[in-house]
mmCIF file of C-alpha atoms and ligand atoms in Angstrom:
data_model
loop_
_atom_site.group_PDB
_atom_site.id
_atom_site.type_symbol
_atom_site.label_atom_id
_atom_site.label_comp_id
_atom_site.label_asym_id
_atom_site.label_seq_id
_atom_site.Cartn_x
_atom_site.Cartn_y
_atom_site.Cartn_z
ATOM 1 C CA MET A 12 -15.827 10.878 -3.265
ATOM 2 C CA GLY A 13 -15.023 7.164 -3.426
ATOM 3 C CA TYR A 14 -11.448 6.040 -3.780
ATOM 4 C CA LYS A 15 -9.998 2.768 -4.899
ATOM 5 C CA LYS A 16 -9.705 0.151 -2.149
ATOM 6 C CA GLU A 17 -5.900 0.198 -2.333
ATOM 7 C CA TYR A 18 -5.834 3.807 -1.055
ATOM 8 C CA TYR A 19 -7.867 2.834 2.023
ATOM 9 C CA ILE A 20 -5.665 -0.195 2.673
ATOM 10 C CA LYS A 21 -2.570 2.013 2.563
ATOM 11 C CA ALA A 22 -4.249 4.611 4.791
ATOM 12 C CA LEU A 23 -5.297 2.002 7.385
ATOM 13 C CA ALA A 24 -1.753 0.598 7.404
ATOM 14 C CA ASP A 25 -0.437 4.117 8.125
ATOM 15 C CA ILE A 26 -2.902 4.550 10.986
ATOM 16 C CA ALA A 27 -1.987 1.139 12.455
ATOM 17 C CA LYS A 28 1.682 2.180 12.355
ATOM 18 C CA ARG A 29 0.840 5.443 14.155
ATOM 19 C CA ARG A 30 -1.020 3.556 16.861
ATOM 20 C CA LEU A 31 1.803 1.073 17.344
ATOM 21 C CA THR A 32 4.373 3.875 17.635
ATOM 22 C CA ALA A 33 2.248 5.725 20.215
ATOM 23 C CA ASP A 34 1.657 2.512 22.220
ATOM 24 C CA GLU A 35 5.339 1.568 22.151
ATOM 25 C CA LEU A 36 6.410 5.010 23.311
ATOM 26 C CA ALA A 37 3.927 5.020 26.199
ATOM 27 C CA ASN A 38 5.001 1.492 27.157
ATOM 28 C CA SER A 39 8.670 2.330 27.178
ATOM 29 C CA ASN A 40 7.980 5.474 29.273
ATOM 30 C CA LEU A 41 6.027 3.347 31.744
ATOM 31 C CA LEU A 42 8.813 0.731 31.985
ATOM 32 C CA SER A 43 11.389 3.456 32.710
ATOM 33 C CA VAL A 44 9.156 4.864 35.455
ATOM 34 C CA TYR A 45 8.710 1.358 36.975
ATOM 35 C CA LEU A 46 12.488 0.844 36.963
ATOM 36 C CA ALA A 47 13.185 4.155 38.660
ATOM 37 C CA HIS A 48 10.194 4.057 41.046
ATOM 38 C CA PRO A 49 9.131 0.532 42.104
ATOM 39 C CA ASP A 50 6.590 2.111 44.505
ATOM 40 C CA ILE A 51 4.573 3.264 41.486
ATOM 41 C CA LYS A 52 4.705 -0.229 39.983
ATOM 42 C CA ALA A 53 3.469 -1.689 43.278
ATOM 43 C CA LEU A 54 0.436 0.647 43.233
ATOM 44 C CA ASP A 55 -0.287 -0.196 39.570
ATOM 45 C CA ASP A 56 -0.106 -3.921 40.398
ATOM 46 C CA LYS A 57 -2.621 -3.406 43.218
ATOM 47 C CA MET A 58 -4.985 -1.510 40.907
ATOM 48 C CA ASN A 59 -4.742 -4.228 38.258
ATOM 49 C CA ALA A 60 -5.574 -6.867 40.867
ATOM 50 C CA LEU A 61 -8.592 -4.830 42.041
ATOM 51 C CA GLY A 62 -9.726 -4.556 38.421
ATOM 52 C CA LEU A 63 -9.686 -8.356 38.087
ATOM 53 C CA LEU A 64 -11.637 -8.797 41.331
ATOM 54 C CA ALA A 65 -14.247 -6.303 40.048
ATOM 55 C CA VAL A 66 -14.690 -8.373 36.877
ATOM 56 C CA LYS A 67 -15.244 -11.506 38.990
ATOM 57 C CA SER A 68 -17.773 -9.679 41.212
ATOM 58 C CA ALA A 69 -19.615 -8.351 38.180
ATOM 59 C CA VAL A 70 -20.576 -11.856 37.057
ATOM 60 C CA LYS A 71 -21.989 -12.706 40.498
ATOM 61 C CA LEU A 72 -25.608 -11.714 41.150
ATOM 62 C CA SER A 73 -24.782 -10.503 44.682
ATOM 63 C CA GLY A 74 -21.643 -8.638 43.576
ATOM 64 C CA ALA A 75 -23.001 -5.047 43.545
ATOM 65 C CA ASP A 76 -21.776 -4.069 47.057
ATOM 66 C CA GLU A 77 -18.420 -5.699 46.462
ATOM 67 C CA ILE A 78 -17.950 -3.652 43.323
ATOM 68 C CA ILE A 79 -18.695 -0.386 45.161
ATOM 69 C CA ASN A 80 -16.090 -1.252 47.815
ATOM 70 C CA LEU A 81 -13.514 -2.289 45.240
ATOM 71 C CA LYS A 82 -14.089 0.954 43.390
ATOM 72 C CA LYS A 83 -13.523 2.997 46.565
ATOM 73 C CA GLU A 84 -10.316 1.096 47.270
ATOM 74 C CA TYR A 85 -9.190 1.604 43.686
ATOM 75 C CA GLU A 86 -9.740 5.358 43.902
ATOM 76 C CA ILE A 87 -7.719 5.636 47.123
ATOM 77 C CA ILE A 88 -4.764 3.804 45.549
ATOM 78 C CA ASN A 89 -5.069 5.818 42.379
ATOM 79 C CA ALA A 90 -4.924 9.058 44.404
ATOM 80 C CA GLN A 91 -1.748 7.771 46.114
ATOM 81 C CA LYS A 92 -0.281 7.018 42.684
ATOM 82 C CA GLN A 93 -1.108 10.499 41.350
ATOM 83 C CA GLU A 94 0.553 12.024 44.419
ATOM 84 C CA LEU A 95 3.703 9.968 43.847
ATOM 85 C CA LEU A 96 3.792 10.958 40.161
ATOM 86 C CA ASN A 97 3.453 14.560 41.209
ATOM 87 C CA ASN A 98 6.288 14.217 43.754
ATOM 88 C CA TYR A 99 8.548 12.625 41.155
ATOM 89 C CA ASN A 100 7.583 15.286 38.611
ATOM 90 C CA ILE A 101 6.215 12.741 36.129
ATOM 91 C CA SER A 102 3.425 13.874 33.837
ATOM 92 C CA PRO A 103 0.590 11.259 33.883
ATOM 93 C CA SER A 104 -0.051 11.936 30.162
ATOM 94 C CA SER A 105 3.482 10.734 29.284
ATOM 95 C CA LEU A 106 2.445 7.252 30.471
ATOM 96 C CA LYS A 107 -0.580 7.115 28.189
ATOM 97 C CA PRO A 108 -0.337 6.672 24.407
ATOM 98 C CA SER A 109 -0.640 9.987 22.606
ATOM 99 C CA TYR A 110 -2.672 9.193 19.477
ATOM 100 C CA CYS A 111 -2.743 11.435 16.382
ATOM 101 C CA CYS A 112 -6.515 11.219 15.978
ATOM 102 C CA ASN A 113 -8.735 12.017 18.959
ATOM 103 C CA SER A 114 -11.832 10.649 17.219
ATOM 104 C CA CYS A 115 -10.637 7.066 16.670
ATOM 105 C CA ASN A 116 -7.475 6.872 18.848
ATOM 106 C CA ASP A 117 -5.665 5.732 15.696
ATOM 107 C CA THR A 118 -7.795 2.615 15.278
ATOM 108 C CA GLY A 119 -9.217 3.938 11.985
ATOM 109 C CA TYR A 120 -12.836 3.311 13.017
ATOM 110 C CA VAL A 121 -15.513 5.190 14.969
ATOM 111 C CA ASN A 122 -18.659 3.159 15.803
ATOM 112 C CA GLY A 123 -17.779 0.659 13.093
ATOM 113 C CA GLU A 124 -17.457 3.368 10.417
ATOM 114 C CA LEU A 125 -14.210 4.497 8.790
ATOM 115 C CA CYS A 126 -12.851 7.548 10.611
ATOM 116 C CA ASP A 127 -12.341 10.830 8.719
ATOM 117 C CA CYS A 128 -8.586 10.588 9.356
ATOM 118 C CA VAL A 129 -8.475 7.439 7.161
ATOM 119 C CA LYS A 130 -10.418 9.181 4.405
ATOM 120 C CA LYS A 131 -8.047 12.142 4.579
ATOM 121 C CA ILE A 132 -4.960 9.943 4.146
ATOM 122 C CA ALA A 133 -6.623 7.913 1.357
ATOM 123 C CA LYS A 134 -7.402 11.191 -0.418
ATOM 124 C CA GLU A 135 -3.771 12.309 -0.135
ATOM 125 C CA TYR A 136 -2.603 9.024 -1.700
ATOM 126 C CA TYR A 137 -5.115 9.461 -4.493
ATOM 127 C CA PHE A 138 -4.086 13.055 -5.164
ATOM 128 C CA ASN A 139 -0.402 12.064 -5.180
ATOM 129 C CA ASP A 140 -1.127 9.437 -7.803
ATOM 130 C CA LEU A 141 -2.953 11.985 -9.934
ATOM 131 C CA CYS A 142 -0.156 14.530 -9.747
ATOM 132 C CA GLU A 143 2.444 13.734 -12.301
ATOM 133 C CA LYS A 144 6.098 13.349 -11.559
ATOM 134 C CA MET A 145 6.667 17.069 -11.610
ATOM 135 C CA PRO A 146 9.816 18.501 -10.029
ATOM 136 C CA LEU A 147 8.017 19.632 -6.880
ATOM 137 C CA GLU A 148 11.090 19.476 -4.614
ATOM 138 C CA ASN A 149 13.141 21.664 -6.955
ATOM 139 C CA SER A 150 10.389 24.203 -7.449
ATOM 140 C CA THR A 151 10.396 26.485 -4.422
ATOM 141 C CA PHE A 152 10.385 30.254 -4.024
ATOM 142 C CA GLY A 153 13.943 29.969 -2.681
ATOM 143 C CA SER A 154 15.199 28.403 -5.916
ATOM 144 C CA PHE A 155 13.555 31.010 -8.185
ATOM 145 C CA ASP A 156 16.402 33.080 -9.662
ATOM 146 C CA LEU A 157 15.320 36.596 -10.676
ATOM 147 C CA SER A 158 18.848 37.445 -11.860
ATOM 148 C CA LEU A 159 18.267 35.222 -14.905
ATOM 149 C CA TYR A 160 15.712 37.689 -16.307
ATOM 150 C CA PRO A 161 16.843 40.502 -18.610
ATOM 151 C CA ASP A 162 16.822 44.020 -17.117
ATOM 152 C CA ASP A 163 13.650 45.109 -18.891
ATOM 153 C CA ALA A 164 11.700 42.097 -17.543
ATOM 154 C CA ARG A 165 13.039 41.938 -13.994
ATOM 155 C CA ASN A 166 10.724 44.503 -12.365
ATOM 156 C CA ASN A 167 7.657 42.791 -13.764
ATOM 157 C CA MET A 168 8.921 39.372 -12.717
ATOM 158 C CA GLN A 169 9.821 40.667 -9.235
ATOM 159 C CA GLU A 170 6.224 41.874 -8.909
ATOM 160 C CA ILE A 171 4.842 38.493 -10.047
ATOM 161 C CA PHE A 172 7.248 36.684 -7.716
ATOM 162 C CA ASN A 173 6.169 38.831 -4.714
ATOM 163 C CA PHE A 174 2.512 38.392 -5.616
ATOM 164 C CA SER A 175 2.876 34.586 -5.897
ATOM 165 C CA LYS A 176 4.824 34.327 -2.644
ATOM 166 C CA GLU A 177 2.192 36.339 -0.784
ATOM 167 C CA TYR A 178 -0.570 34.295 -2.446
ATOM 168 C CA ALA A 179 1.087 31.066 -1.264
ATOM 169 C CA ASP A 180 1.805 32.337 2.260
ATOM 170 C CA ASN A 181 -1.814 33.426 2.736
ATOM 171 C CA PHE A 182 -3.364 30.554 0.772
ATOM 172 C CA THR A 183 -6.835 29.382 1.815
ATOM 173 C CA THR A 184 -9.590 27.677 -0.175
ATOM 174 C CA ALA A 185 -11.051 31.189 -0.599
ATOM 175 C CA SER A 186 -7.946 32.418 -2.475
ATOM 176 C CA LYS A 187 -8.329 33.897 -5.944
ATOM 177 C CA ASN A 188 -7.937 32.133 -9.290
ATOM 178 C CA LEU A 189 -4.786 32.924 -11.226
ATOM 179 C CA LEU A 190 -3.969 32.880 -14.924
ATOM 180 C CA PHE A 191 -0.259 32.853 -15.755
ATOM 181 C CA LEU A 192 0.364 33.935 -19.339
ATOM 182 C CA GLY A 193 3.677 33.877 -21.178
ATOM 183 C CA ARG A 194 5.923 31.960 -23.514
ATOM 184 C CA THR A 195 7.634 28.680 -22.576
ATOM 185 C CA GLY A 196 10.533 28.873 -20.152
ATOM 186 C CA LEU A 197 9.596 32.075 -18.325
ATOM 187 C CA GLY A 198 9.052 30.414 -14.938
ATOM 188 C CA LYS A 199 5.275 29.869 -14.944
ATOM 189 C CA THR A 200 5.540 26.213 -13.915
ATOM 190 C CA HIS A 201 8.230 26.992 -11.337
ATOM 191 C CA LEU A 202 6.052 29.593 -9.574
ATOM 192 C CA SER A 203 2.886 27.436 -9.822
ATOM 193 C CA LEU A 204 4.717 24.505 -8.224
ATOM 194 C CA SER A 205 6.200 26.801 -5.546
ATOM 195 C CA ILE A 206 2.634 27.787 -4.632
ATOM 196 C CA ALA A 207 1.656 24.068 -4.696
ATOM 197 C CA ASN A 208 4.565 23.244 -2.361
ATOM 198 C CA THR A 209 3.528 25.871 0.181
ATOM 199 C CA ALA A 210 -0.173 24.909 0.025
ATOM 200 C CA ILE A 211 0.672 21.192 0.462
ATOM 201 C CA ASP A 212 2.864 22.040 3.467
ATOM 202 C CA LYS A 213 -0.134 23.846 4.969
ATOM 203 C CA GLY A 214 -2.160 20.631 4.619
ATOM 204 C CA PHE A 215 -4.302 21.549 1.592
ATOM 205 C CA GLY A 216 -5.274 18.956 -1.031
ATOM 206 C CA VAL A 217 -3.499 20.111 -4.167
ATOM 207 C CA ILE A 218 -3.671 18.555 -7.625
ATOM 208 C CA TYR A 219 -1.229 19.736 -10.263
ATOM 209 C CA GLY A 220 -0.288 18.446 -13.675
ATOM 210 C CA SER A 221 -0.447 19.077 -17.386
ATOM 211 C CA SER A 222 -3.855 20.041 -18.667
ATOM 212 C CA GLN A 223 -3.450 17.724 -21.661
ATOM 213 C CA ASN A 224 -2.863 14.632 -19.502
ATOM 214 C CA PHE A 225 -5.712 15.400 -17.123
ATOM 215 C CA PHE A 226 -8.278 15.917 -19.867
ATOM 216 C CA ASN A 227 -7.135 12.862 -21.834
ATOM 217 C CA GLN A 228 -7.516 10.859 -18.646
ATOM 218 C CA ILE A 229 -10.959 12.325 -17.920
ATOM 219 C CA GLN A 230 -12.080 11.467 -21.462
ATOM 220 C CA ASP A 231 -10.673 7.917 -21.256
ATOM 221 C CA GLU A 232 -12.456 7.366 -17.934
ATOM 222 C CA ALA A 233 -15.745 8.759 -19.302
ATOM 223 C CA PHE A 234 -15.620 6.355 -22.245
ATOM 224 C CA GLY A 235 -14.627 3.374 -20.081
ATOM 225 C CA ARG A 236 -11.111 3.033 -21.489
ATOM 226 C CA LYS A 237 -9.574 3.634 -18.054
ATOM 227 C CA GLN A 238 -10.709 3.381 -14.443
ATOM 228 C CA GLY A 239 -10.723 6.360 -12.103
ATOM 229 C CA ASP A 240 -12.540 9.462 -11.005
ATOM 230 C CA THR A 241 -10.200 12.220 -12.159
ATOM 231 C CA LEU A 242 -13.038 14.607 -13.016
ATOM 232 C CA ASN A 243 -14.380 14.583 -9.451
ATOM 233 C CA ALA A 244 -10.927 14.916 -7.959
ATOM 234 C CA LEU A 245 -10.258 17.979 -10.133
ATOM 235 C CA LEU A 246 -13.634 19.442 -9.167
ATOM 236 C CA GLU A 247 -13.126 18.861 -5.446
ATOM 237 C CA CYS A 248 -9.488 19.497 -4.585
ATOM 238 C CA ASP A 249 -8.577 22.587 -2.533
ATOM 239 C CA LEU A 250 -6.237 23.916 -5.219
ATOM 240 C CA LEU A 251 -6.096 22.809 -8.847
ATOM 241 C CA ILE A 252 -3.097 23.722 -10.980
ATOM 242 C CA LEU A 253 -3.507 23.171 -14.716
ATOM 243 C CA ASP A 254 -0.149 23.487 -16.411
ATOM 244 C CA ASP A 255 0.312 23.967 -20.156
ATOM 245 C CA PHE A 256 -3.319 24.861 -20.740
ATOM 246 C CA GLY A 257 -3.995 24.936 -24.485
ATOM 247 C CA THR A 258 -2.100 21.778 -25.405
ATOM 248 C CA GLU A 259 -5.156 19.495 -25.040
ATOM 249 C CA PHE A 260 -6.425 17.557 -28.017
ATOM 250 C CA MET A 261 -9.787 19.287 -28.362
ATOM 251 C CA SER A 262 -12.953 17.242 -28.652
ATOM 252 C CA THR A 263 -16.531 18.200 -27.832
ATOM 253 C CA TYR A 264 -16.250 16.150 -24.654
ATOM 254 C CA ILE A 265 -12.965 17.735 -23.534
ATOM 255 C CA SER A 266 -14.212 21.229 -24.315
ATOM 256 C CA SER A 267 -17.275 20.750 -22.125
ATOM 257 C CA ALA A 268 -15.187 19.087 -19.373
ATOM 258 C CA ILE A 269 -12.884 22.131 -19.337
ATOM 259 C CA TYR A 270 -15.851 24.479 -19.032
ATOM 260 C CA ASN A 271 -17.382 22.288 -16.328
ATOM 261 C CA ILE A 272 -14.214 22.327 -14.213
ATOM 262 C CA ILE A 273 -13.514 26.040 -14.604
ATOM 263 C CA ASN A 274 -17.139 27.021 -14.010
ATOM 264 C CA SER A 275 -17.882 24.587 -11.149
ATOM 265 C CA ARG A 276 -14.761 25.611 -9.265
ATOM 266 C CA ILE A 277 -15.736 29.280 -9.616
ATOM 267 C CA LEU A 278 -19.241 28.480 -8.305
ATOM 268 C CA ARG A 279 -17.767 26.543 -5.381
ATOM 269 C CA SER A 280 -15.205 29.336 -4.747
ATOM 270 C CA LEU A 281 -12.340 26.864 -5.007
ATOM 271 C CA PRO A 282 -9.122 28.341 -6.400
ATOM 272 C CA THR A 283 -7.556 27.256 -9.694
ATOM 273 C CA ILE A 284 -4.248 28.284 -11.224
ATOM 274 C CA ILE A 285 -3.942 27.997 -14.987
ATOM 275 C CA SER A 286 -0.674 28.515 -16.818
ATOM 276 C CA THR A 287 -0.543 28.772 -20.592
ATOM 277 C CA ASN A 288 1.674 29.710 -23.515
ATOM 278 C CA LEU A 289 -1.381 31.087 -25.314
ATOM 279 C CA SER A 290 -2.273 34.770 -25.466
ATOM 280 C CA LEU A 291 -5.724 35.964 -24.376
ATOM 281 C CA THR A 292 -6.775 36.211 -28.042
ATOM 282 C CA GLU A 293 -5.595 32.655 -28.656
ATOM 283 C CA ILE A 294 -7.475 31.390 -25.566
ATOM 284 C CA ASN A 295 -10.583 33.031 -26.969
ATOM 285 C CA ASN A 296 -10.020 31.409 -30.374
ATOM 286 C CA VAL A 297 -9.271 27.936 -28.972
ATOM 287 C CA TYR A 298 -11.848 27.720 -26.165
ATOM 288 C CA GLY A 299 -14.526 30.168 -27.246
ATOM 289 C CA GLU A 300 -16.211 33.065 -25.534
ATOM 290 C CA ARG A 301 -18.003 31.027 -22.883
ATOM 291 C CA ILE A 302 -14.761 29.819 -21.230
ATOM 292 C CA MET A 303 -12.992 33.110 -21.985
ATOM 293 C CA SER A 304 -15.600 35.226 -20.205
ATOM 294 C CA ARG A 305 -15.478 32.990 -17.086
ATOM 295 C CA ILE A 306 -11.702 33.401 -16.983
ATOM 296 C CA LEU A 307 -11.728 37.165 -17.617
ATOM 297 C CA GLY A 308 -14.369 37.765 -14.974
ATOM 298 C CA ASN A 309 -12.899 35.548 -12.244
ATOM 299 C CA TYR A 310 -9.120 35.232 -12.658
ATOM 300 C CA VAL A 311 -6.214 37.485 -11.694
ATOM 301 C CA ILE A 312 -4.067 37.618 -14.830
ATOM 302 C CA LYS A 313 -0.281 37.796 -14.683
ATOM 303 C CA GLN A 314 1.757 38.238 -17.860
ATOM 304 C CA PHE A 315 5.248 36.693 -17.606
ATOM 305 C CA THR A 316 7.968 38.465 -19.592
ATOM 306 C CA GLY A 317 11.617 37.952 -20.518
ATOM 307 C CA LYS A 318 13.660 35.475 -22.491
ATOM 308 C CA ASP A 319 13.562 31.709 -22.022
ATOM 309 C CA ILE A 320 15.349 31.496 -18.660
ATOM 310 C CA ARG A 321 15.940 27.763 -19.056
ATOM 311 C CA GLN A 322 18.194 28.558 -22.031
ATOM 312 C CA ILE A 323 19.992 31.253 -20.038
ATOM 313 C CA GLN A 324 20.402 28.840 -17.123
ATOM 314 C CA LEU A 325 21.855 26.162 -19.433
ATOM 315 C CA LEU A 326 24.336 28.641 -20.914
ATOM 316 C CA LYS A 327 25.274 29.829 -17.411
ATOM 317 C CA ASN A 328 25.883 26.256 -16.222
ATOM 318 C CA ASN A 329 28.050 25.455 -19.257
ATOM 319 C CA THR A 330 30.431 28.403 -18.997
HETATM 320 ZN ZN1 ZN B 15 -9.329 8.861 13.197
#
């Protein structure tokens, strides 16, 4: 998938920062070692000098023998240095920069091509931009309050909570699709975002947001009213969370885009979580049998119950 240039620029800036931090740390470790053990610095100075002599010999036609001798000398001094490091209990790796990416050593490029680590960061920036300002920080399993549910709903909600927590803890791109049904204010968004939080922490590419906004955006991009590649991002991400499914302004284009996303993600075995205020009958009426049968055959359905817990929470906070 291609991303806008700005995402790559941001990603490359991040990588450059990583490299600088690793270099600075290694440098400061080396300076401390030199201060404490001048004998190590003396050996390093000798090796640097031999390196320069080898460069000079390399440009001379008759320099081959000289280079072999210099190399031997270098190896002897290097062995002495390693012995000293060992005696002083200094790990040689602490004196070398420890880069995050082994493929490009945090330069961002491998053989002149952008490294995968840059693409990964650019993708994260793109996904973040797509995800709306949803209260991700406040929506965790720890902040889900089962005591707000009435007695007759609590067992069911406890079961859904446990199921969602286990789903999140064991999340992989082979996880199942989920359909959260239930009226507004029963905690569907809270649990979906808790799953998103856990999956993001595990390093998965998660896109979440209101179904209406995504499909409006996809339609606007298809008809050239906006720039972007939302459709592909929604098709490709590791976990897609469509909140408030059923609030879209339906058009022929949107209806086929919805089918495309639901169906393609099933075919690619990529998990999707849909939450909706609609009942199964209403989904069937709004989206038709084609979408309905894909959902029924491939989604685990959870029916949320209880009273609007946001109302109960408000009342609780005001007393
Ligand atoms: Zn890299």
